[in-house]
mmCIF file of C-alpha atoms in Angstrom:
data_model
loop_
_atom_site.group_PDB
_atom_site.id
_atom_site.type_symbol
_atom_site.label_atom_id
_atom_site.label_comp_id
_atom_site.label_asym_id
_atom_site.label_seq_id
_atom_site.Cartn_x
_atom_site.Cartn_y
_atom_site.Cartn_z
ATOM 1 C CA UNK A 187 113.519 25.715 224.071
ATOM 2 C CA UNK A 188 115.671 25.428 226.952
ATOM 3 C CA UNK A 189 114.516 27.275 230.140
ATOM 4 C CA UNK A 190 117.470 27.442 232.035
ATOM 5 C CA UNK A 191 121.372 27.208 230.640
ATOM 6 C CA UNK A 192 122.646 23.939 230.139
ATOM 7 C CA UNK A 193 125.192 24.345 233.010
ATOM 8 C CA UNK A 194 123.534 25.778 235.523
ATOM 9 C CA UNK A 195 124.014 25.772 239.718
ATOM 10 C CA UNK A 196 121.377 23.870 241.711
ATOM 11 C CA UNK A 197 119.831 26.720 243.123
ATOM 12 C CA UNK A 198 116.241 28.016 243.951
ATOM 13 C CA UNK A 199 115.923 30.634 240.821
ATOM 14 C CA UNK A 200 117.093 27.424 238.723
ATOM 15 C CA UNK A 201 114.230 25.257 239.819
ATOM 16 C CA UNK A 202 111.905 28.707 239.864
ATOM 17 C CA UNK A 203 112.821 28.515 236.300
ATOM 18 C CA UNK A 204 112.180 24.837 235.765
ATOM 19 C CA UNK A 205 108.643 25.472 236.547
ATOM 20 C CA UNK A 206 107.887 26.844 233.378
ATOM 21 C CA UNK A 207 109.654 24.213 231.147
ATOM 22 C CA UNK A 208 106.261 22.720 230.327
ATOM 23 C CA UNK A 209 104.301 25.929 230.332
ATOM 24 C CA UNK A 210 103.564 28.347 227.576
ATOM 25 C CA UNK A 211 103.573 32.161 227.897
ATOM 26 C CA UNK A 212 99.810 32.959 227.536
ATOM 27 C CA UNK A 213 99.196 29.647 230.160
ATOM 28 C CA UNK A 214 101.100 31.647 232.941
ATOM 29 C CA UNK A 215 99.177 33.049 236.096
ATOM 30 C CA UNK A 216 100.051 35.631 238.579
ATOM 31 C CA UNK A 217 100.143 32.622 241.045
ATOM 32 C CA UNK A 218 102.999 31.226 238.884
ATOM 33 C CA UNK A 219 104.848 34.881 238.670
ATOM 34 C CA UNK A 220 104.463 34.901 242.413
ATOM 35 C CA UNK A 221 105.907 31.326 243.648
ATOM 36 C CA UNK A 222 108.209 31.117 241.104
ATOM 37 C CA UNK A 223 109.499 34.929 240.883
ATOM 38 C CA UNK A 224 112.964 34.356 241.131
ATOM 39 C CA UNK A 225 112.778 31.975 237.467
ATOM 40 C CA UNK A 226 113.292 35.602 235.772
ATOM 41 C CA UNK A 227 117.250 35.442 236.974
ATOM 42 C CA UNK A 228 117.876 32.179 235.768
ATOM 43 C CA UNK A 229 115.757 32.101 232.127
ATOM 44 C CA UNK A 230 117.983 31.580 228.870
ATOM 45 C CA UNK A 231 118.110 34.745 227.430
ATOM 46 C CA UNK A 232 115.615 33.260 224.982
ATOM 47 C CA UNK A 233 113.203 32.034 227.761
ATOM 48 C CA UNK A 234 113.295 35.439 229.052
ATOM 49 C CA UNK A 235 111.972 37.240 226.005
ATOM 50 C CA UNK A 236 109.580 34.385 225.307
ATOM 51 C CA UNK A 237 107.993 34.592 228.992
ATOM 52 C CA UNK A 238 107.813 38.060 229.172
ATOM 53 C CA UNK A 239 104.493 38.554 227.304
ATOM 54 C CA UNK A 240 103.377 36.292 229.671
ATOM 55 C CA UNK A 241 104.024 38.499 232.683
ATOM 56 C CA UNK A 242 102.440 41.498 231.070
ATOM 57 C CA UNK A 243 99.805 39.862 230.604
ATOM 58 C CA UNK A 244 98.962 38.291 233.814
ATOM 59 C CA UNK A 245 99.511 42.029 235.309
ATOM 60 C CA UNK A 246 96.689 43.414 232.855
ATOM 61 C CA UNK A 247 94.381 40.746 233.053
ATOM 62 C CA UNK A 248 94.538 40.115 236.666
ATOM 63 C CA UNK A 249 95.047 43.877 237.736
ATOM 64 C CA UNK A 250 98.591 43.060 239.577
ATOM 65 C CA UNK A 251 100.864 45.668 239.489
ATOM 66 C CA UNK A 252 102.885 44.990 242.327
ATOM 67 C CA UNK A 253 104.364 41.266 241.560
ATOM 68 C CA UNK A 254 107.994 40.767 242.703
ATOM 69 C CA UNK A 255 108.540 39.805 238.786
ATOM 70 C CA UNK A 256 107.829 43.113 237.869
ATOM 71 C CA UNK A 257 109.978 44.851 240.562
ATOM 72 C CA UNK A 258 112.716 42.546 238.978
ATOM 73 C CA UNK A 259 112.179 43.580 235.770
ATOM 74 C CA UNK A 260 111.689 47.273 236.862
ATOM 75 C CA UNK A 261 114.921 46.999 238.635
ATOM 76 C CA UNK A 262 116.700 45.643 235.330
ATOM 77 C CA UNK A 263 115.285 48.568 233.137
ATOM 78 C CA UNK A 264 115.891 51.274 235.783
ATOM 79 C CA UNK A 265 119.470 51.699 235.146
ATOM 80 C CA UNK A 266 122.337 54.423 233.376
ATOM 81 C CA UNK A 267 121.758 55.512 230.093
ATOM 82 C CA UNK A 268 125.299 55.037 229.374
ATOM 83 C CA UNK A 269 125.344 51.476 227.224
ATOM 84 C CA UNK A 270 129.126 51.307 228.483
ATOM 85 C CA UNK A 271 127.874 50.446 232.216
ATOM 86 C CA UNK A 272 124.918 47.973 231.194
ATOM 87 C CA UNK A 273 125.574 44.173 232.737
ATOM 88 C CA UNK A 274 125.666 41.171 230.752
ATOM 89 C CA UNK A 275 122.628 39.895 232.165
ATOM 90 C CA UNK A 276 120.733 43.068 230.536
ATOM 91 C CA UNK A 277 122.741 42.736 227.347
ATOM 92 C CA UNK A 278 122.172 39.048 226.834
ATOM 93 C CA UNK A 279 117.979 39.588 227.389
ATOM 94 C CA UNK A 280 116.708 43.043 226.538
ATOM 95 C CA UNK A 281 118.415 43.670 223.264
ATOM 96 C CA UNK A 282 117.003 40.490 221.941
ATOM 97 C CA UNK A 283 113.406 42.006 221.917
ATOM 98 C CA UNK A 284 112.423 43.263 218.666
ATOM 99 C CA UNK A 285 111.529 47.446 218.153
ATOM 100 C CA UNK A 286 107.797 46.137 218.225
ATOM 101 C CA UNK A 287 107.980 44.381 221.360
ATOM 102 C CA UNK A 288 110.352 46.989 222.935
ATOM 103 C CA UNK A 289 107.277 49.471 222.037
ATOM 104 C CA UNK A 290 104.841 46.972 223.528
ATOM 105 C CA UNK A 291 107.074 46.905 226.872
ATOM 106 C CA UNK A 292 106.847 50.546 226.944
ATOM 107 C CA UNK A 293 103.152 50.775 226.580
ATOM 108 C CA UNK A 294 102.665 48.434 229.742
ATOM 109 C CA UNK A 295 105.196 50.672 231.367
ATOM 110 C CA UNK A 296 102.806 53.545 231.028
ATOM 111 C CA UNK A 297 99.912 51.338 231.840
ATOM 112 C CA UNK A 298 101.523 50.646 235.110
ATOM 113 C CA UNK A 299 102.240 54.530 235.485
ATOM 114 C CA UNK A 300 99.074 55.285 235.027
ATOM 115 C CA UNK A 301 97.781 52.640 237.091
ATOM 116 C CA UNK A 302 96.179 54.068 240.731
ATOM 117 C CA UNK A 303 98.037 51.053 242.504
ATOM 118 C CA UNK A 304 101.580 51.180 240.819
ATOM 119 C CA UNK A 305 104.319 51.090 243.328
ATOM 120 C CA UNK A 306 106.582 52.747 241.017
ATOM 121 C CA UNK A 307 107.559 56.112 240.792
ATOM 122 C CA UNK A 308 107.056 58.451 237.633
ATOM 123 C CA UNK A 309 110.711 59.173 237.458
ATOM 124 C CA UNK A 310 111.685 54.916 237.498
ATOM 125 C CA UNK A 311 109.068 54.222 234.853
ATOM 126 C CA UNK A 312 110.314 56.860 232.604
ATOM 127 C CA UNK A 313 113.651 56.173 233.196
ATOM 128 C CA UNK A 314 112.705 52.421 232.271
ATOM 129 C CA UNK A 315 111.061 53.568 228.914
ATOM 130 C CA UNK A 316 114.059 55.314 228.036
ATOM 131 C CA UNK A 317 116.271 52.345 228.442
ATOM 132 C CA UNK A 318 114.451 50.331 226.057
ATOM 133 C CA UNK A 319 114.507 53.258 223.531
ATOM 134 C CA UNK A 320 118.289 52.947 224.125
ATOM 135 C CA UNK A 321 117.953 49.608 223.195
ATOM 136 C CA UNK A 322 116.637 49.905 220.411
ATOM 137 C CA UNK A 323 118.732 52.749 218.802
ATOM 138 C CA UNK A 324 121.955 50.659 220.719
ATOM 139 C CA UNK A 325 121.010 47.314 218.467
ATOM 140 C CA UNK A 326 120.795 49.270 215.312
ATOM 141 C CA UNK A 327 124.291 51.149 215.826
#
């Protein structure tokens, strides 16, 4: 699996994504996601889906709720409920998750909501959960 698109500009997020090219999702660390947080913007859709569980695992195991990469994911999910407004970046990634994977992300978001150090408002987390429910519904229509 390629972690970056074949044709890709020579940018910092490109090099951040390349860092993960020889890692398995369960080998990633909080250090990786802190130092190379822009990778999330350059990953191919397949790499995005592959490494997403690694981000969730690191945040739970290391009790990290304020990683920049988590803020990026939250920013991606905290969006309009009008599907027609969703951008290509979003549509090429989140709908690739299965319903079970979407449910796992929702459970993780609810964990973030309950965490005493969570930097996210309950409204933001609930909108993100609603977005994932819409992803599941939109994909089956």
